[in-house]
CSV table of C-alpha atoms in Angstrom, one decimal:
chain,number,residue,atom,x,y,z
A,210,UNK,CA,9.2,-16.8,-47.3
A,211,UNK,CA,8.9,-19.4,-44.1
A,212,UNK,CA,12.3,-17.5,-43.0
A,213,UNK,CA,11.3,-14.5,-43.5
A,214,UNK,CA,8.1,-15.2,-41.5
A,215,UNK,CA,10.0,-16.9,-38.8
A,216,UNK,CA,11.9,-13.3,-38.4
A,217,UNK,CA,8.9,-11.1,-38.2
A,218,UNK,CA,7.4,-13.6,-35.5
A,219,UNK,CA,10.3,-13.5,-33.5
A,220,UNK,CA,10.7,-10.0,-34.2
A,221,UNK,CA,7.4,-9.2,-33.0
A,222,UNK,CA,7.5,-11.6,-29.7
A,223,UNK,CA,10.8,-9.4,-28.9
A,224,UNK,CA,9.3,-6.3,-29.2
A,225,UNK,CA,6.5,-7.5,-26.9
A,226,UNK,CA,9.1,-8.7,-24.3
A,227,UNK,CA,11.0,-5.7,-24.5
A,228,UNK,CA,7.4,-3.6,-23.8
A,229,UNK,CA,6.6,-5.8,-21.1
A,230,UNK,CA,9.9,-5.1,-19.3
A,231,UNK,CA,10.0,-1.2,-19.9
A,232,UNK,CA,6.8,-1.0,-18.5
A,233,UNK,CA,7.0,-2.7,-15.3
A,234,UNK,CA,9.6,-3.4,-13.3
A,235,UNK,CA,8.1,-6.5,-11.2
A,236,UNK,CA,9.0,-7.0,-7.6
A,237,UNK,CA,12.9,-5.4,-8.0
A,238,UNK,CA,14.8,-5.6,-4.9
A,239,UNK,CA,16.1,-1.9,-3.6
A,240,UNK,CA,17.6,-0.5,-0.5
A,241,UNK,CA,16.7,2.5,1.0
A,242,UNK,CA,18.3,5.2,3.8
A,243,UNK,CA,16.4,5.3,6.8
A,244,UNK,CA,16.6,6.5,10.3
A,245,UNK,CA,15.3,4.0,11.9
A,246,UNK,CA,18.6,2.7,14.2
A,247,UNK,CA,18.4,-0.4,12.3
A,248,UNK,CA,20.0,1.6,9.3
A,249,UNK,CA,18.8,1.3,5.6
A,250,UNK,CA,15.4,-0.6,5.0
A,251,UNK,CA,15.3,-3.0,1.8
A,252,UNK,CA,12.3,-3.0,-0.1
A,253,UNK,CA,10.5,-4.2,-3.3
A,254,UNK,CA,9.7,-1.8,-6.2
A,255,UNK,CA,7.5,-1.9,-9.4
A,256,UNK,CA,6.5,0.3,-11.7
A,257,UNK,CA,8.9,2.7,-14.6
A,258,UNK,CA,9.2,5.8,-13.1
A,259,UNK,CA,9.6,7.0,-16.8
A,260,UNK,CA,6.0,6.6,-17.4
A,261,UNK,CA,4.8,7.9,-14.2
A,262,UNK,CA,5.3,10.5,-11.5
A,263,UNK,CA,3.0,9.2,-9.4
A,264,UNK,CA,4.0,6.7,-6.6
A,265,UNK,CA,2.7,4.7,-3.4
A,266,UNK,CA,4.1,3.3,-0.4
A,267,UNK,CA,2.2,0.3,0.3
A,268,UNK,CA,2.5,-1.0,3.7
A,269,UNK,CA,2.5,-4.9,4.5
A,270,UNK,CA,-0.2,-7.1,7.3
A,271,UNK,CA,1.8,-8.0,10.1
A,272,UNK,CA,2.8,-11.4,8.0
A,273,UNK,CA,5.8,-9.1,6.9
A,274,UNK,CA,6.6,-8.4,3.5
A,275,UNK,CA,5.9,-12.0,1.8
A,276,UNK,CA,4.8,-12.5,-1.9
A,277,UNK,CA,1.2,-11.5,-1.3
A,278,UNK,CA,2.1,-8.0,-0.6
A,279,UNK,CA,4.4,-7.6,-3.3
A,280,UNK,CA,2.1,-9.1,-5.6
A,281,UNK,CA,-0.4,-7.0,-4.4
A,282,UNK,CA,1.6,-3.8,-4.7
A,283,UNK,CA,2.3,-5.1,-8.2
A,284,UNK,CA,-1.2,-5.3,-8.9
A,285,UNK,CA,-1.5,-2.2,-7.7
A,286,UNK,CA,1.3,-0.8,-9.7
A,287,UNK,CA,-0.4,-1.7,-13.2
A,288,UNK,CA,-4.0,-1.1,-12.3
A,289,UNK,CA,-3.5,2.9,-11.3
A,290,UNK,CA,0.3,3.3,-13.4
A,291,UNK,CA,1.8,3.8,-10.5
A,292,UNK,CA,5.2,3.2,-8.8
A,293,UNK,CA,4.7,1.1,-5.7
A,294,UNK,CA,7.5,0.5,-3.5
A,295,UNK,CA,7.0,-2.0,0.1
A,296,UNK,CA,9.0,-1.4,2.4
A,297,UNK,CA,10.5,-4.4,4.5
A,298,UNK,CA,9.9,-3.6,7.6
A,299,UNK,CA,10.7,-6.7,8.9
A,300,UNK,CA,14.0,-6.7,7.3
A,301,UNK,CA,13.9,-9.8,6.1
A,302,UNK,CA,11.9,-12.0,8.6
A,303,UNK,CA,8.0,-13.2,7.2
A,304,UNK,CA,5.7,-14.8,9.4
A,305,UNK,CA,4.0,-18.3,8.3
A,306,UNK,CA,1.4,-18.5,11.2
A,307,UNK,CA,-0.4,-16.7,13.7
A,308,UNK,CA,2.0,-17.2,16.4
A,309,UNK,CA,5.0,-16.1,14.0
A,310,UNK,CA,3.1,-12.6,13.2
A,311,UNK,CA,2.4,-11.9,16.8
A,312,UNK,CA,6.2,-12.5,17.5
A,313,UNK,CA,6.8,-10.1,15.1
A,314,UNK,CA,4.5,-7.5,15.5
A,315,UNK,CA,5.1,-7.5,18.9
A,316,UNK,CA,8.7,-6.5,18.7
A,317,UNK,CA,7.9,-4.1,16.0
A,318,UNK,CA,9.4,-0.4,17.1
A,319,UNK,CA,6.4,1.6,15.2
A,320,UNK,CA,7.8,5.4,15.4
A,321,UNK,CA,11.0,3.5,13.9
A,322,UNK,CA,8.8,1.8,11.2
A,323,UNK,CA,7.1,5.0,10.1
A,324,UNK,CA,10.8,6.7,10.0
A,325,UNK,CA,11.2,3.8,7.4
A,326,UNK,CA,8.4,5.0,5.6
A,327,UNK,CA,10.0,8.1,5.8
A,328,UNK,CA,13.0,7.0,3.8
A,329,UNK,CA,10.9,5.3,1.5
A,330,UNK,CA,9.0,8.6,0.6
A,331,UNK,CA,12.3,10.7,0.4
A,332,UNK,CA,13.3,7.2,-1.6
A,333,UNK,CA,10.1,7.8,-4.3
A,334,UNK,CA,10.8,11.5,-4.5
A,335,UNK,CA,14.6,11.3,-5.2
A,336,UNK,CA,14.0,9.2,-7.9
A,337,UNK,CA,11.8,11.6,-9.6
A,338,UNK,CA,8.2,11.1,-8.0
A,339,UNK,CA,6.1,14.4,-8.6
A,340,UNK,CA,3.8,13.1,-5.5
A,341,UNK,CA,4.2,9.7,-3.1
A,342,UNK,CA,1.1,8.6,-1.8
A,343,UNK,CA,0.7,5.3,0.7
A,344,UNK,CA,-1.7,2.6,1.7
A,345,UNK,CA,-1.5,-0.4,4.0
A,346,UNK,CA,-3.5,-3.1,5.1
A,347,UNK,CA,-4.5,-4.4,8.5
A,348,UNK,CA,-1.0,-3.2,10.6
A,349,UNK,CA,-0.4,-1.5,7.9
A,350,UNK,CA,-3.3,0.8,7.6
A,351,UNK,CA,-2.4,1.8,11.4
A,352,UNK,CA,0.9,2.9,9.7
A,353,UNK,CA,-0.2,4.7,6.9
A,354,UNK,CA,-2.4,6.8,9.2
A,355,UNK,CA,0.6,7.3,11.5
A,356,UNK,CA,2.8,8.2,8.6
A,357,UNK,CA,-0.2,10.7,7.5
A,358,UNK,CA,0.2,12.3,10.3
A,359,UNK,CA,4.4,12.6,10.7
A,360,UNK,CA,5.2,12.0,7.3
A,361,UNK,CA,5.4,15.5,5.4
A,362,UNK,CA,6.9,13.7,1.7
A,363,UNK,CA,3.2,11.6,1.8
A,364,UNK,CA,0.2,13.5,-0.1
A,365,UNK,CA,-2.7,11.3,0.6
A,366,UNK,CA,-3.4,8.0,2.2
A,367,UNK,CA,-5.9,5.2,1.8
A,368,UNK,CA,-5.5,2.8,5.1
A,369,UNK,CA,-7.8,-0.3,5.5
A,370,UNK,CA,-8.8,-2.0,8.3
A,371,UNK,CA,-6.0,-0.5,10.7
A,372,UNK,CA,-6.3,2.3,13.4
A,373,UNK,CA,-3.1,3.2,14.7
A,374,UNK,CA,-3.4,3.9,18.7
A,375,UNK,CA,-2.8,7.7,19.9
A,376,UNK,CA,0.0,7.0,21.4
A,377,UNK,CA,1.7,6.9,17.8
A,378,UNK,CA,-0.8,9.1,16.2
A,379,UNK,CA,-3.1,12.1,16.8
A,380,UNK,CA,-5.2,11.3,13.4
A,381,UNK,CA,-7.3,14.3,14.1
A,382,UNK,CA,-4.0,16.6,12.9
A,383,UNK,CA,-4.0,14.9,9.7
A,384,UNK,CA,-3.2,17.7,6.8
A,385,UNK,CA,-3.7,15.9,3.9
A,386,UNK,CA,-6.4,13.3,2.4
A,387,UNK,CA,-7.1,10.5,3.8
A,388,UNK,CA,-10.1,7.2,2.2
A,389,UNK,CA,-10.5,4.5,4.8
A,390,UNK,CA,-11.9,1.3,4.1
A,391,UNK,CA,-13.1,-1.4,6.9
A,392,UNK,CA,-15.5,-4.4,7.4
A,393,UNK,CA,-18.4,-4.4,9.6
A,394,UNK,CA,-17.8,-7.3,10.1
A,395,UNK,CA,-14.5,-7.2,11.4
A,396,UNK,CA,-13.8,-9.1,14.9
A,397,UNK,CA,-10.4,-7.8,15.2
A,398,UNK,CA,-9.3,-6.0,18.5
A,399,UNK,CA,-8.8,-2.6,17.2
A,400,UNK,CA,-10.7,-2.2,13.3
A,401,UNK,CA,-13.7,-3.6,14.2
A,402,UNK,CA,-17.2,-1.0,14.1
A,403,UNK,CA,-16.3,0.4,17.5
A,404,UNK,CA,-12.6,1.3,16.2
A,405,UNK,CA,-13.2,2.5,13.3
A,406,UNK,CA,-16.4,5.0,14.7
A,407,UNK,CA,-14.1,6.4,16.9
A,408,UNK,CA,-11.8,7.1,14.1
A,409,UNK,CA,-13.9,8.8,11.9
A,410,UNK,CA,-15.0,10.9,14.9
A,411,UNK,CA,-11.2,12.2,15.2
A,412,UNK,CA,-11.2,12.8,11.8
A,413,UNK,CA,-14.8,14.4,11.8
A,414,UNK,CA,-12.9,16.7,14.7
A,415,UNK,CA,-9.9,17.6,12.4
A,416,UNK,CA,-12.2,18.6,9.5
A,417,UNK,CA,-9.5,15.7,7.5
A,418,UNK,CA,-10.4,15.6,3.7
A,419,UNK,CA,-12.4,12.8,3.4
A,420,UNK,CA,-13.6,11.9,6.5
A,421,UNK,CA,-17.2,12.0,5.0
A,422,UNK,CA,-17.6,11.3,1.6
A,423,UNK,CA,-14.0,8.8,1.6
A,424,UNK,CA,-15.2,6.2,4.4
A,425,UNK,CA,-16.4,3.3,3.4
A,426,UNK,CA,-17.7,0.3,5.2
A,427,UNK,CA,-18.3,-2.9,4.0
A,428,UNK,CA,-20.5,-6.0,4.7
A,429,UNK,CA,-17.3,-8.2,4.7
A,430,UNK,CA,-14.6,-9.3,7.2
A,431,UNK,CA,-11.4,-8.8,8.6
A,432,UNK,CA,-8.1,-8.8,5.4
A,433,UNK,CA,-11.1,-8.8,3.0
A,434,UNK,CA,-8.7,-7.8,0.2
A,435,UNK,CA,-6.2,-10.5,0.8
A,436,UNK,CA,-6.7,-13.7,-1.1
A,437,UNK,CA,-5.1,-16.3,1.4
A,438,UNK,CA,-7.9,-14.7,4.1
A,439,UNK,CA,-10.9,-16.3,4.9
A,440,UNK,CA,-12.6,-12.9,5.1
A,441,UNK,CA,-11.2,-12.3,1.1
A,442,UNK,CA,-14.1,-11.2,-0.7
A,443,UNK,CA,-13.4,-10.8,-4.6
A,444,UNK,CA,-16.5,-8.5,-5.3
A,445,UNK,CA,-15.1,-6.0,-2.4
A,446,UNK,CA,-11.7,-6.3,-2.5
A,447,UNK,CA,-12.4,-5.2,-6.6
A,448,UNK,CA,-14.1,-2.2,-5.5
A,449,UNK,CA,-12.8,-0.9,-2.6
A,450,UNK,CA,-9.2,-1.2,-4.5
A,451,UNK,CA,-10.5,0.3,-7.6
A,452,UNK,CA,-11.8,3.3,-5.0
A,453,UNK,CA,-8.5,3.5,-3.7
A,454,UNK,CA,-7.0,4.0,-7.1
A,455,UNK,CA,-9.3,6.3,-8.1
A,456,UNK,CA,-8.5,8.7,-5.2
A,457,UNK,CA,-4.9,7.9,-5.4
A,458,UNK,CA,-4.9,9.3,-9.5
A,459,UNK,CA,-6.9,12.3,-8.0
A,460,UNK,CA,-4.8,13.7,-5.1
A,461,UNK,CA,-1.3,12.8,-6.9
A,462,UNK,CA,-1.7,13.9,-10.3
């Protein structure tokens, strides 16, 4: 009997592992074809693509693409069943301070970055993705905006607290819909009130899907979702995700 209960335990704590591991693949390394002259982009995936066709490019802060955004792209990957892929814009280099993510940032090419983004849509779809969707955070959210407006593979986009300057970007052509999520209290040189007014005023101009209902402001900070910030802010960073994944579910299903 004891053996026989030792078998069905470990039977059963198998069968759990084996569930866990079909149903997310966490933080899997990949490599992706890009145009972008610095050749194929690496990246880090999660999600089964068997259990879902719908995915999201989510697009790192100008730290790079360290654990916290892969984390967070996990998290985002179980919350909505998606698949999430991040692509490593960076290629490999993460910034540990301020003066590090303004080095980096700085020497960014962006129309190359959003050609990565690109690659990692074509990336999603090739695999069997009925719809790619992306978000981003901080420089991020400047990308996904720019990437909903070159980007033909990308359905829908959710940025927060980025603005991507018009030299990149005409927002106001968008095609497809768009949520936007920023703090009003944000000190930041381009999100801030004044930014992201403006913003919603181009998007007001281009009649973009969601420009009324699917902009949301928030009594919160700067990188109010991320939780090494000082701005994080649980209670927001719950809701405006859980808004994000809501609209996501919507506009890929």
């Amino acid at each position: 009997m004891y053996i026989e209960n030792v078998w069905s335990l470990l039977s059963m704590l198998l069968n759990v592992q084996v569930n866990v591991q079909d149903n997310h693949v966490i933080k899997e390394p990949v490599m992706f074809n890009s145009s972008n002259s610095l050749g194929p982009c690496p990246g880090s995936l999660a999600g089964n693509i068997t259990h879902t066709q719908r995915c999201v490019i989510v697009v790192q802060e100008w730290w790079g693409m360290n654990e916290q955004i892969k984390q967070q792209a996990v998290n985002i990957s179980n919350r909505g069943n998606f698949v999430t892929l991040v692509p490593d814009l960076y290629r490999g280099q993460v910034a540990v301070d301020y003066a590090g993510a303004v080095h980096l940032t700085g020497n960014l090419d962006y129309p190359a970055a959003v050609e990565d983004i690109r690659g990692a849509a074509r990336y999603l779809l090739d695999m069997g993705c009925k719809k790619v969707g992306i978000t981003g955070f901080c420089m991020g959210g400047s990308l996904s905006l720019a990437a909903a407006v070159h980007v033909k593979e990308i359905s829908a986009a959710v940025p927060f607290y980025g603005i991507p300057p018009d030299s990149l970007a005409n927002v106001s052509t968008i095609q497809i819909p768009v949520q936007c999520h920023f703090g009003k209290n944000d000190t930041s040189r381009t999100a801030g009130p004044a930014g992201y007014q403006e913003l919603r005023r181009k998007l007001e101009a281009g009649n973009v899907t969601g420009w009324n209902d699917q902009f949301f402001e928030y009594n919160a900070g700067h990188a109010f979702t991320n939780p090494h910030s000082d701005n994080y802010n649980p209670a927001i960073a719950e809701l405006s995700t859980q808004r994000m994944i809501d609209f996501l579910n919507k506009y890929l299903a």
